[in-house]
Coordinates of C-alpha atoms in Angstrom, one line a residue:
Chain A
X20 CA 0.0 0.0 0.0
X21 CA 2.8 2.4 1.0
X22 CA 4.7 1.6 -2.2
X23 CA 1.6 2.3 -4.3
X24 CA 1.0 5.7 -2.7
X25 CA 4.6 6.6 -3.1
X26 CA 4.5 5.6 -6.8
X27 CA 1.5 7.7 -7.4
X28 CA 3.1 10.7 -5.6
X29 CA 6.3 10.2 -7.6
X30 CA 4.3 10.1 -10.9
X31 CA 2.5 13.3 -9.8
X32 CA 5.9 15.0 -9.2
X33 CA 7.3 13.9 -12.6
X34 CA 4.2 15.2 -14.3
X35 CA 4.4 18.6 -12.6
X36 CA 8.1 18.9 -13.6
X37 CA 7.3 17.9 -17.2
X38 CA 4.4 20.3 -17.4
X39 CA 6.6 23.1 -16.1
X40 CA 9.3 22.3 -18.6
X41 CA 6.8 22.1 -21.5
X42 CA 5.3 25.4 -20.7
X43 CA 8.8 27.0 -20.5
X44 CA 10.0 25.6 -23.8
X45 CA 6.7 26.1 -25.6
X46 CA 7.2 22.7 -27.1
X47 CA 3.6 22.2 -27.9
X48 CA 2.9 25.7 -29.4
X49 CA 1.8 25.6 -33.0
X50 CA 4.3 26.9 -35.5
X51 CA 4.0 28.3 -39.0
X52 CA 4.0 25.6 -41.7
X53 CA 6.8 25.4 -44.2
X54 CA 4.8 26.4 -47.2
X55 CA 2.2 29.1 -47.7
X56 CA 0.0 26.5 -49.4
X57 CA -0.3 24.8 -46.0
X58 CA -1.5 27.8 -44.1
X59 CA -5.1 27.6 -45.3
X60 CA -5.0 30.6 -47.7
X61 CA -5.9 28.5 -50.7
X62 CA -8.7 26.0 -51.4
X63 CA -6.8 24.9 -54.5
X64 CA -3.1 25.5 -54.1
X65 CA -2.2 24.4 -57.6
X66 CA -4.4 27.1 -59.0
X67 CA -3.8 29.6 -56.2
X68 CA -7.5 29.8 -55.7
X69 CA -8.3 31.7 -52.5
X70 CA -10.4 29.7 -50.0
X71 CA -13.8 31.4 -49.9
X72 CA -13.7 31.5 -46.1
X73 CA -10.8 34.0 -46.3
X74 CA -12.3 37.4 -46.7
X75 CA -10.4 40.2 -48.4
X76 CA -10.3 43.8 -47.0
X77 CA -8.6 47.1 -47.7
X78 CA -7.7 49.6 -44.9
X79 CA -8.7 53.1 -45.8
X80 CA -5.3 54.5 -44.8
X81 CA -2.8 51.9 -46.1
X82 CA 0.8 51.6 -44.8
X83 CA 3.4 52.9 -47.3
X84 CA 5.6 49.9 -48.3
X85 CA 7.6 51.4 -51.2
X86 CA 4.7 51.2 -53.6
X87 CA 4.1 47.5 -53.2
X88 CA 0.8 46.2 -54.5
X89 CA -0.9 44.5 -51.6
X90 CA -3.7 42.0 -51.2
X91 CA -5.0 41.1 -47.7
X92 CA -7.3 38.4 -46.3
X93 CA -8.6 37.5 -42.9
X94 CA -10.2 34.3 -41.7
X95 CA -12.3 34.2 -38.5
X96 CA -12.9 30.8 -37.1
X97 CA -16.4 29.6 -37.9
X98 CA -19.0 30.8 -35.5
X99 CA -16.6 33.2 -33.7
X100 CA -17.1 36.9 -33.1
X101 CA -14.8 39.9 -32.7
X102 CA -15.1 41.6 -29.3
X103 CA -15.4 45.3 -30.1
X104 CA -16.4 46.4 -26.6
X105 CA -13.2 48.6 -26.7
X106 CA -13.4 50.2 -30.1
X107 CA -9.8 51.2 -30.0
X108 CA -8.6 47.7 -29.3
X109 CA -10.5 44.9 -30.8
X110 CA -10.1 41.4 -29.4
X111 CA -10.0 38.9 -32.3
X112 CA -11.0 35.2 -31.6
X113 CA -8.3 32.6 -31.1
X114 CA -7.6 31.0 -34.4
X115 CA -7.9 34.2 -36.5
X116 CA -5.5 34.3 -39.4
X117 CA -4.3 37.2 -41.6
X118 CA -2.4 37.2 -44.8
X119 CA -0.8 40.1 -46.7
X120 CA 0.7 39.6 -50.1
X121 CA 3.3 42.0 -51.4
X122 CA 4.1 42.4 -55.2
X123 CA 6.6 44.6 -56.9
X124 CA 6.6 45.2 -60.7
X125 CA 3.8 42.6 -61.2
X126 CA 5.5 39.8 -59.3
X127 CA 4.6 38.4 -56.0
X128 CA 7.6 38.7 -53.6
X129 CA 6.3 37.8 -50.1
X130 CA 3.2 36.9 -48.2
X131 CA 3.1 37.7 -44.5
X132 CA 1.1 35.5 -42.2
X133 CA -0.3 36.3 -38.7
X134 CA -2.1 33.6 -36.7
X135 CA -3.5 33.9 -33.2
X136 CA -2.8 30.4 -31.8
X137 CA -3.9 31.2 -28.3
X138 CA -5.3 34.3 -26.6
X139 CA -2.9 37.1 -27.1
X140 CA -0.3 35.0 -28.8
X141 CA 0.4 35.5 -32.5
X142 CA 2.6 33.6 -34.8
X143 CA 4.5 35.9 -37.2
X144 CA 5.8 34.5 -40.5
X145 CA 6.7 35.6 -44.0
X146 CA 6.7 33.4 -47.1
X147 CA 9.0 34.0 -50.0
X148 CA 7.6 33.4 -53.5
X149 CA 9.5 31.1 -55.8
X150 CA 10.7 32.0 -59.3
X151 CA 7.8 30.2 -61.0
X152 CA 5.3 32.1 -58.7
X153 CA 3.6 28.8 -57.8
X154 CA 4.2 28.7 -54.1
X155 CA 6.0 30.4 -51.3
X156 CA 8.3 29.0 -48.6
X157 CA 8.8 30.1 -45.0
X158 CA 11.5 32.7 -44.7
X159 CA 14.1 32.7 -41.9
X160 CA 13.1 34.4 -38.7
X161 CA 16.1 36.8 -39.3
X162 CA 14.5 38.0 -42.6
X163 CA 16.0 38.2 -46.1
X164 CA 17.8 41.3 -47.3
X165 CA 17.5 42.8 -50.7
X166 CA 15.2 40.1 -52.1
X167 CA 13.5 42.0 -55.0
X168 CA 14.0 45.1 -57.1
X169 CA 11.7 48.0 -56.3
X170 CA 13.2 50.8 -58.5
X171 CA 16.6 52.2 -59.5
X172 CA 18.7 49.8 -57.5
X173 CA 16.5 50.1 -54.4
X174 CA 15.6 46.6 -53.2
X175 CA 12.9 45.2 -50.9
X176 CA 13.9 43.2 -47.9
X177 CA 11.8 40.7 -45.9
X178 CA 11.8 41.9 -42.3
X179 CA 12.9 39.8 -39.4
X180 CA 10.3 38.6 -37.0
X181 CA 11.8 40.9 -34.3
X182 CA 11.3 43.8 -36.8
X183 CA 7.7 42.7 -37.4
X184 CA 7.1 42.7 -33.7
X185 CA 8.7 46.1 -33.2
X186 CA 5.6 47.6 -34.9
X187 CA 3.0 45.0 -34.2
X188 CA 3.8 44.8 -30.4
X189 CA 3.8 48.5 -30.0
X190 CA 0.0 48.8 -30.0
X191 CA -2.6 47.2 -27.9
X192 CA -3.7 45.1 -30.9
X193 CA -1.2 43.2 -33.0
X194 CA -3.2 43.6 -36.2
X195 CA -2.8 47.1 -37.5
X196 CA -4.9 47.4 -40.6
X197 CA -8.0 45.7 -39.3
X198 CA -9.8 48.0 -36.9
X199 CA -12.8 50.3 -36.7
X200 CA -11.2 53.3 -38.4
X201 CA -9.5 51.3 -41.2
X202 CA -12.7 49.3 -42.0
X203 CA -15.1 52.3 -41.7
X204 CA -17.5 52.7 -44.6
X205 CA -17.1 56.5 -44.3
X206 CA -13.8 56.3 -46.2
X207 CA -11.6 59.3 -46.7
X208 CA -11.8 60.1 -50.4
X209 CA -8.4 61.8 -50.3
X210 CA -6.5 59.0 -48.5
X211 CA -3.1 58.3 -50.0
X212 CA -2.5 55.0 -51.9
X213 CA -6.0 53.7 -51.0
X214 CA -7.3 50.9 -53.1
X215 CA -10.9 51.2 -54.4
X216 CA -13.3 48.9 -52.5
X217 CA -14.5 45.9 -54.4
X218 CA -17.7 44.1 -53.8
X219 CA -16.0 41.2 -52.0
X220 CA -14.1 43.4 -49.5
X221 CA -15.4 43.4 -46.0
X222 CA -16.1 46.6 -44.1
X223 CA -17.7 47.5 -40.8
X224 CA -21.1 47.1 -42.5
X225 CA -20.2 43.5 -43.4
X226 CA -19.1 42.7 -39.9
X227 CA -22.4 44.1 -38.5
X228 CA -24.6 42.6 -41.2
X229 CA -23.1 39.1 -40.8
X230 CA -23.2 39.3 -37.0
X231 CA -19.4 38.9 -36.7
X232 CA -19.0 41.5 -33.9
X233 CA -19.9 41.5 -30.2
X234 CA -21.5 43.4 -28.6
X235 CA -23.8 44.5 -31.5
X236 CA -23.1 48.1 -32.4
X237 CA -25.4 49.2 -35.2
X238 CA -23.9 52.7 -35.0
X239 CA -20.8 51.4 -36.6
X240 CA -22.9 51.4 -39.8
X241 CA -25.3 54.3 -39.1
X242 CA -22.6 56.6 -37.9
X243 CA -19.3 55.1 -38.8
X244 CA -15.9 56.2 -37.3
X245 CA -14.0 58.9 -39.0
X246 CA -11.2 61.3 -38.1
X247 CA -12.8 64.5 -37.1
X248 CA -10.8 67.4 -38.4
X249 CA -11.3 71.1 -39.3
X250 CA -10.4 70.5 -43.0
X251 CA -10.3 67.7 -45.5
X252 CA -6.5 67.9 -45.7
X253 CA -6.1 67.7 -42.0
X254 CA -8.3 64.6 -41.9
X255 CA -6.1 63.0 -44.6
X256 CA -2.8 64.0 -43.1
X257 CA -3.8 62.7 -39.6
X258 CA -5.0 59.4 -41.2
X259 CA -1.7 59.0 -43.0
X260 CA 0.3 59.7 -39.8
X261 CA -1.9 57.4 -37.8
X262 CA -1.0 54.4 -40.0
X263 CA 2.6 55.2 -40.9
X264 CA 3.8 56.6 -37.6
X265 CA 1.2 55.8 -35.0
X266 CA 2.0 52.2 -34.6
X267 CA 5.1 53.1 -32.7
X268 CA 4.2 56.6 -31.7
X269 CA 1.2 56.1 -29.5
X270 CA 0.4 56.3 -25.8
X271 CA 0.7 52.6 -25.2
X272 CA 4.0 52.1 -26.9
X273 CA 7.3 51.3 -25.2
X274 CA 8.5 54.7 -26.6
X275 CA 5.5 56.6 -25.3
X276 CA 8.0 58.6 -23.1
X277 CA 9.0 60.5 -26.3
X278 CA 5.6 62.2 -25.9
X279 CA 4.6 61.8 -29.6
X280 CA 1.2 60.3 -30.1
X281 CA 0.2 60.0 -33.7
X282 CA -2.2 57.0 -33.5
X283 CA -5.8 57.9 -34.0
X284 CA -7.8 56.3 -31.2
X285 CA -11.3 55.4 -32.2
X286 CA -13.2 56.2 -29.0
X287 CA -16.6 56.6 -30.5
X288 CA -18.4 56.6 -33.8
X289 CA -19.2 59.4 -36.2
X290 CA -20.3 62.5 -34.3
X291 CA -19.1 61.0 -31.0
X292 CA -15.5 61.1 -32.2
X293 CA -13.5 64.0 -30.7
X294 CA -14.9 67.1 -32.5
X295 CA -13.0 69.2 -34.9
X296 CA -12.9 71.9 -32.3
X297 CA -11.0 69.6 -29.9
X298 CA -7.3 69.1 -29.7
X299 CA -6.5 65.5 -30.8
X300 CA -3.2 64.0 -29.4
X301 CA -1.7 64.0 -32.9
X302 CA -1.9 67.7 -33.1
X303 CA -1.3 68.4 -29.4
X304 CA 2.0 66.6 -29.4
X305 CA 3.3 68.0 -32.7
X306 CA 2.1 71.4 -33.6
X307 CA 4.7 73.9 -32.4
X308 CA 6.5 71.3 -30.2
X309 CA 10.3 71.2 -30.1
X310 CA 10.8 67.4 -29.9
X311 CA 14.2 65.9 -29.4
X312 CA 15.4 65.8 -33.1
X313 CA 16.0 69.1 -34.9
X314 CA 16.1 69.9 -38.6
X315 CA 19.9 70.3 -39.2
X316 CA 19.6 73.4 -41.4
X317 CA 17.3 75.2 -38.9
X318 CA 18.0 73.9 -35.4
X319 CA 16.6 77.0 -33.7
X320 CA 13.4 77.2 -35.6
X321 CA 12.9 73.4 -35.8
X322 CA 9.6 72.0 -34.4
X323 CA 8.0 68.6 -34.9
X324 CA 5.5 70.5 -37.0
X325 CA 6.3 74.2 -37.5
X326 CA 3.0 75.6 -38.8
X327 CA 3.6 77.5 -42.0
X328 CA 7.2 76.2 -42.3
X329 CA 7.6 72.7 -43.7
X330 CA 11.4 73.4 -44.2
X331 CA 11.8 73.5 -40.4
X332 CA 9.3 70.8 -39.5
X333 CA 11.2 67.8 -38.3
X334 CA 8.4 65.4 -39.1
X335 CA 8.5 66.3 -42.8
X336 CA 12.3 66.2 -42.9
X337 CA 12.3 62.7 -41.5
X338 CA 9.5 61.4 -43.7
X339 CA 11.5 62.7 -46.6
X340 CA 14.7 61.1 -45.6
X341 CA 15.8 57.5 -46.5
X342 CA 19.1 57.7 -44.7
X343 CA 19.2 55.2 -41.8
X344 CA 20.5 58.0 -39.6
X345 CA 17.2 60.0 -39.9
X346 CA 14.5 58.2 -41.9
X347 CA 11.0 57.7 -40.6
X348 CA 9.6 55.1 -40.4
X349 CA 13.0 53.6 -39.6
X350 CA 12.1 50.1 -40.9
X351 CA 10.1 48.6 -43.7
X352 CA 10.9 51.2 -46.4
X353 CA 13.8 52.3 -48.5
X354 CA 12.0 54.6 -50.9
X355 CA 10.5 57.9 -49.6
X356 CA 6.8 58.4 -50.1
X357 CA 6.8 61.4 -52.4
X358 CA 3.0 61.8 -52.4
X359 CA 3.1 61.9 -48.6
X360 CA 5.9 64.5 -48.6
X361 CA 3.8 66.6 -50.9
X362 CA 0.7 66.2 -48.8
X363 CA 2.4 67.0 -45.5
X364 CA 4.3 69.9 -47.0
X365 CA 1.1 71.4 -48.4
X366 CA -0.7 70.8 -45.1
X367 CA 1.9 72.5 -43.0
X368 CA 2.6 75.3 -45.4
X369 CA -0.9 76.4 -46.1
X370 CA -4.1 76.8 -44.1
X371 CA -2.7 79.6 -41.8
X372 CA -6.0 80.3 -40.1
X373 CA -6.5 76.6 -39.3
X374 CA -3.0 76.3 -37.9
X375 CA -3.4 79.4 -35.8
X376 CA -6.6 77.9 -34.4
X377 CA -4.9 74.6 -33.7
X378 CA -1.9 76.1 -32.0
X379 CA -4.2 78.3 -29.9
X380 CA -6.4 75.6 -28.7
X381 CA -3.7 72.9 -28.3
X382 CA -1.8 75.3 -26.0
X383 CA 1.5 74.9 -27.9
X384 CA 4.2 77.5 -28.2
X385 CA 6.0 78.2 -31.5
Chain B
X23 CA -1.3 3.0 9.2
X24 CA -3.8 5.0 7.0
X25 CA -2.8 8.3 8.8
X26 CA 0.9 7.5 8.1
X27 CA 0.2 7.0 4.4
X28 CA -1.7 10.3 4.2
X29 CA 1.1 12.2 6.0
X30 CA 3.7 10.5 3.8
X31 CA 1.7 11.3 0.6
X32 CA 1.1 14.9 1.7
X33 CA 4.8 15.3 2.4
X34 CA 5.9 14.0 -1.0
X35 CA 3.4 16.1 -2.9
X36 CA 4.4 19.2 -0.9
X37 CA 8.1 18.5 -1.6
X38 CA 7.3 18.0 -5.3
X39 CA 5.5 21.3 -5.5
X40 CA 8.2 23.1 -3.6
X41 CA 10.9 21.6 -5.8
X42 CA 9.0 22.6 -8.9
X43 CA 8.7 26.1 -7.6
X44 CA 12.4 26.3 -6.9
X45 CA 13.3 24.9 -10.3
X46 CA 11.0 27.4 -12.0
X47 CA 12.4 30.3 -10.1
X48 CA 16.0 29.2 -10.9
X49 CA 15.1 28.9 -14.5
X50 CA 13.6 32.4 -14.6
X51 CA 16.6 33.9 -13.0
X52 CA 19.0 32.1 -15.3
X53 CA 17.3 33.7 -18.4
X54 CA 17.3 37.0 -16.8
X55 CA 13.6 37.4 -16.4
X56 CA 13.8 37.5 -12.6
X57 CA 14.4 40.6 -10.5
X58 CA 17.4 41.0 -8.2
X59 CA 16.9 41.3 -4.4
X60 CA 18.9 43.6 -2.1
X61 CA 21.9 41.2 -2.0
X62 CA 21.5 40.2 -5.6
X63 CA 21.4 43.9 -6.6
X64 CA 24.9 44.6 -5.3
X65 CA 26.2 41.6 -7.2
X66 CA 24.3 42.6 -10.3
X67 CA 25.8 46.1 -10.2
X68 CA 29.3 44.7 -9.6
X69 CA 28.9 42.4 -12.6
X70 CA 27.7 45.4 -14.6
X71 CA 30.8 47.4 -13.7
X72 CA 33.0 44.5 -14.6
X73 CA 31.3 44.3 -18.0
X74 CA 31.5 48.0 -18.6
X75 CA 35.2 48.0 -17.8
X76 CA 36.2 45.0 -20.0
X77 CA 33.9 45.7 -22.9
X78 CA 35.5 49.1 -23.5
X79 CA 32.4 51.3 -22.9
X80 CA 34.7 54.0 -21.5
X81 CA 36.7 54.1 -24.7
X82 CA 34.0 56.2 -26.4
X83 CA 31.5 57.2 -23.8
X84 CA 34.0 58.8 -21.4
X85 CA 35.7 61.8 -23.0
X86 CA 39.5 61.6 -23.4
X87 CA 41.6 64.5 -22.1
X88 CA 45.4 65.1 -22.4
X89 CA 47.2 64.2 -19.2
X90 CA 50.9 64.2 -18.3
X91 CA 51.3 60.8 -19.9
X92 CA 49.1 61.4 -23.0
X93 CA 45.4 60.9 -23.5
X94 CA 43.5 59.6 -20.5
X95 CA 39.8 59.3 -19.6
X96 CA 38.3 62.4 -17.9
X97 CA 36.6 60.4 -15.1
X98 CA 34.8 63.6 -13.8
X99 CA 32.7 63.0 -16.9
X100 CA 32.6 59.3 -16.8
X101 CA 30.3 57.7 -19.3
X102 CA 28.6 61.0 -20.0
X103 CA 29.2 60.9 -23.8
X104 CA 30.3 63.7 -26.1
X105 CA 30.8 66.9 -24.1
X106 CA 27.9 69.3 -24.9
X107 CA 30.3 72.3 -24.9
X108 CA 32.6 70.8 -27.5
X109 CA 31.0 71.9 -30.8
X110 CA 32.7 70.1 -33.6
X111 CA 33.6 71.8 -36.9
X112 CA 32.6 70.0 -40.1
X113 CA 34.6 66.7 -40.4
X114 CA 37.4 66.5 -42.9
X115 CA 36.5 65.0 -46.3
X116 CA 37.9 61.4 -46.4
X117 CA 39.8 60.1 -49.4
X118 CA 39.9 56.4 -49.9
X119 CA 41.4 54.2 -48.6
X120 CA 40.8 56.4 -45.5
X121 CA 37.3 55.9 -44.3
X122 CA 36.7 57.7 -41.0
X123 CA 37.9 60.3 -38.6
X124 CA 37.4 60.9 -34.9
X125 CA 37.6 63.7 -32.3
X126 CA 40.4 64.0 -29.8
X127 CA 37.9 63.1 -27.1
X128 CA 37.0 59.9 -29.0
X129 CA 33.4 60.9 -28.5
X130 CA 32.6 62.1 -32.1
X131 CA 33.1 60.0 -35.2
X132 CA 32.6 60.7 -38.8
X133 CA 32.3 58.2 -41.7
X134 CA 30.1 57.2 -44.5
X135 CA 27.1 57.0 -42.2
X136 CA 27.5 60.7 -41.1
X137 CA 28.7 62.0 -37.8
X138 CA 27.8 60.3 -34.6
X139 CA 28.3 61.5 -31.0
X140 CA 28.5 59.0 -28.1
X141 CA 25.5 59.0 -25.8
X142 CA 25.3 60.0 -22.2
X143 CA 24.9 56.7 -20.3
X144 CA 24.6 58.2 -16.9
X145 CA 21.2 58.2 -15.2
X146 CA 20.4 61.9 -15.7
X147 CA 16.7 62.0 -16.5
X148 CA 16.8 64.7 -19.1
X149 CA 20.0 63.9 -21.0
X150 CA 21.0 60.4 -20.0
X151 CA 19.4 57.1 -19.5
X152 CA 17.4 58.2 -16.5
X153 CA 14.0 57.9 -18.3
X154 CA 14.9 54.5 -19.9
X155 CA 13.4 51.2 -18.8
X156 CA 15.5 48.1 -18.6
X157 CA 13.3 46.7 -21.4
X158 CA 14.1 49.6 -23.7
X159 CA 17.8 49.0 -22.9
X160 CA 17.6 45.3 -23.7
X161 CA 15.7 46.0 -26.9
X162 CA 18.3 48.5 -28.0
X163 CA 21.1 46.0 -27.4
X164 CA 19.3 43.1 -29.0
X165 CA 18.1 44.9 -32.1
X166 CA 20.8 47.5 -32.6
X167 CA 18.0 50.1 -32.8
X168 CA 17.2 53.0 -30.5
X169 CA 14.9 51.6 -27.8
X170 CA 14.4 48.6 -30.1
X171 CA 12.5 50.4 -32.8
X172 CA 14.1 53.7 -33.7
X173 CA 17.0 54.6 -35.9
X174 CA 20.0 52.2 -36.0
X175 CA 22.6 52.6 -33.3
X176 CA 25.5 54.1 -35.2
X177 CA 29.1 53.2 -35.7
X178 CA 31.5 52.8 -33.9
X179 CA 29.1 51.1 -31.4
X180 CA 29.8 47.4 -31.8
X181 CA 26.1 46.4 -32.0
X182 CA 27.0 43.2 -33.8
X183 CA 28.9 42.0 -30.7
X184 CA 26.4 43.3 -28.2
X185 CA 23.5 41.3 -29.7
X186 CA 25.3 38.2 -28.2
X187 CA 25.0 39.5 -24.7
X188 CA 22.6 37.5 -22.4
X189 CA 19.6 39.3 -21.0
X190 CA 21.2 38.7 -17.5
X191 CA 24.3 40.6 -18.5
X192 CA 22.4 43.4 -20.2
X193 CA 20.3 43.8 -17.0
X194 CA 23.6 44.0 -15.0
X195 CA 25.0 46.6 -17.4
X196 CA 21.8 48.7 -17.0
X197 CA 21.8 48.3 -13.2
X198 CA 25.4 49.6 -13.0
X199 CA 24.7 52.5 -15.4
X200 CA 21.7 53.5 -13.3
X201 CA 23.9 53.4 -10.1
X202 CA 26.6 55.8 -11.2
X203 CA 26.5 59.6 -10.7
X204 CA 24.1 61.4 -13.0
X205 CA 25.8 64.0 -15.2
X206 CA 23.8 66.5 -17.1
X207 CA 25.2 66.6 -20.6
X208 CA 23.0 66.8 -23.7
X209 CA 24.9 65.1 -26.5
X210 CA 24.2 66.3 -30.0
X211 CA 22.0 64.4 -32.4
X212 CA 23.8 62.6 -35.2
X213 CA 24.5 64.6 -38.4
X214 CA 23.6 63.2 -41.8
X215 CA 26.2 62.7 -44.5
X216 CA 27.0 65.8 -46.6
X217 CA 24.9 64.6 -49.5
X218 CA 21.8 64.0 -47.4
X219 CA 18.7 66.0 -48.2

């Protein structure tokens, strides 16, 4: 009897130790498969036919990726719902998958894959397309440098997983292009690089109509989110900055102490968004602010945004730069976004009355 | 007899749970995820000082001055980076096979990347690492980017070597750097190469 009890106790001990070891090594955690064709993107891999359960979408303010043509898909597990109780930070169901395909000069180069394998845990992977464009294979976690020509000797690199996480882990939600503002049906007609919506693309209306969100929020359709701004160009500029800068520069980021908050936070819908007369964080932390980086040619006048003076606005100077020493964003791009430079220059240079009002109500000093 | 068995079983299970807890804690500390207690803190700081000394951090982050026997570190400015008062003139133009030039203080370097100035590593809140978290410091060392996501850390910082540091050693480095006297010294931002616009 004593031996039996001792044996049971010993077995219990061993199982506890094994369970502890397994949880530390993550030995049982799912990993990205070797080939893209095994991730569930296609229903017919030979014909690259997209599985009908994977829904395509297009964020209204796309991220600049050196002019890459992008296609995106999401798959929500059958019968699951997205928790949108916090509009600024959706909770996607476990099992959700995202794919984003990048093409340059008409050729597929890489497809990135995000997969939530357990609550709050996402697998990050990128697949490199083969020469024949028939399948793509898992890239090294350390990325692949200079894999494809973009233009004039500039080449695209597949980022490392740690580089992926440097943006995706900087916000409360790892998925960056799939949120209330990006999927809003009240799309900004002037947004840069936006793809036209096709019939099969899902938006907030789709999610509401198909009962894919919880709690039900009909106002996401009747009064969809939008960036409230005192002029169309301010709306467009803030949308661009939110996507291209706000994923690192936001109040929840590990670099929040820099005091630059460019992420648009969807706190309500339509008319319940912060009004045009209010001071949004993106304006409060930039307009007339000194910042810690100064335009070299105008160190005294330099401000993050110097209203009326794009030449001494550090934000524009860094968006324009593609030198590692000063470029913004610091990763994921080797070609400056000339349309964005033009937009931001025009925005800062013109509209003196609007800027005077912004500076006055945001309490900044120039 | 039954009571003896229950006591024995309880003792074995308790021992198993305690041993598991000890093993888990040891494992966490080994990979650097654990914190340091009061005694551990002193050891951690001592380890950090040792690493700073042997890894050559002073070489560039403590300004050199001319002493009776030649260049020596100005330890009144230990680890405070390029002196704010020393405004550098434009760097000389390099002709191949020359590639880089450096200031007499060894705190300013110029090369194809532009001009870099060594950072203030003291815990001054405004100009040093006083407002950094250990996570930001680890991320910087591991990725070779400012706070893990900004611009690249510039030459001559040997980021390729530092990536090999263990988290435990990076935590020790940070603990030591946070323990030294804070020196207010705002180091300049790097300067882009001449052809940059």
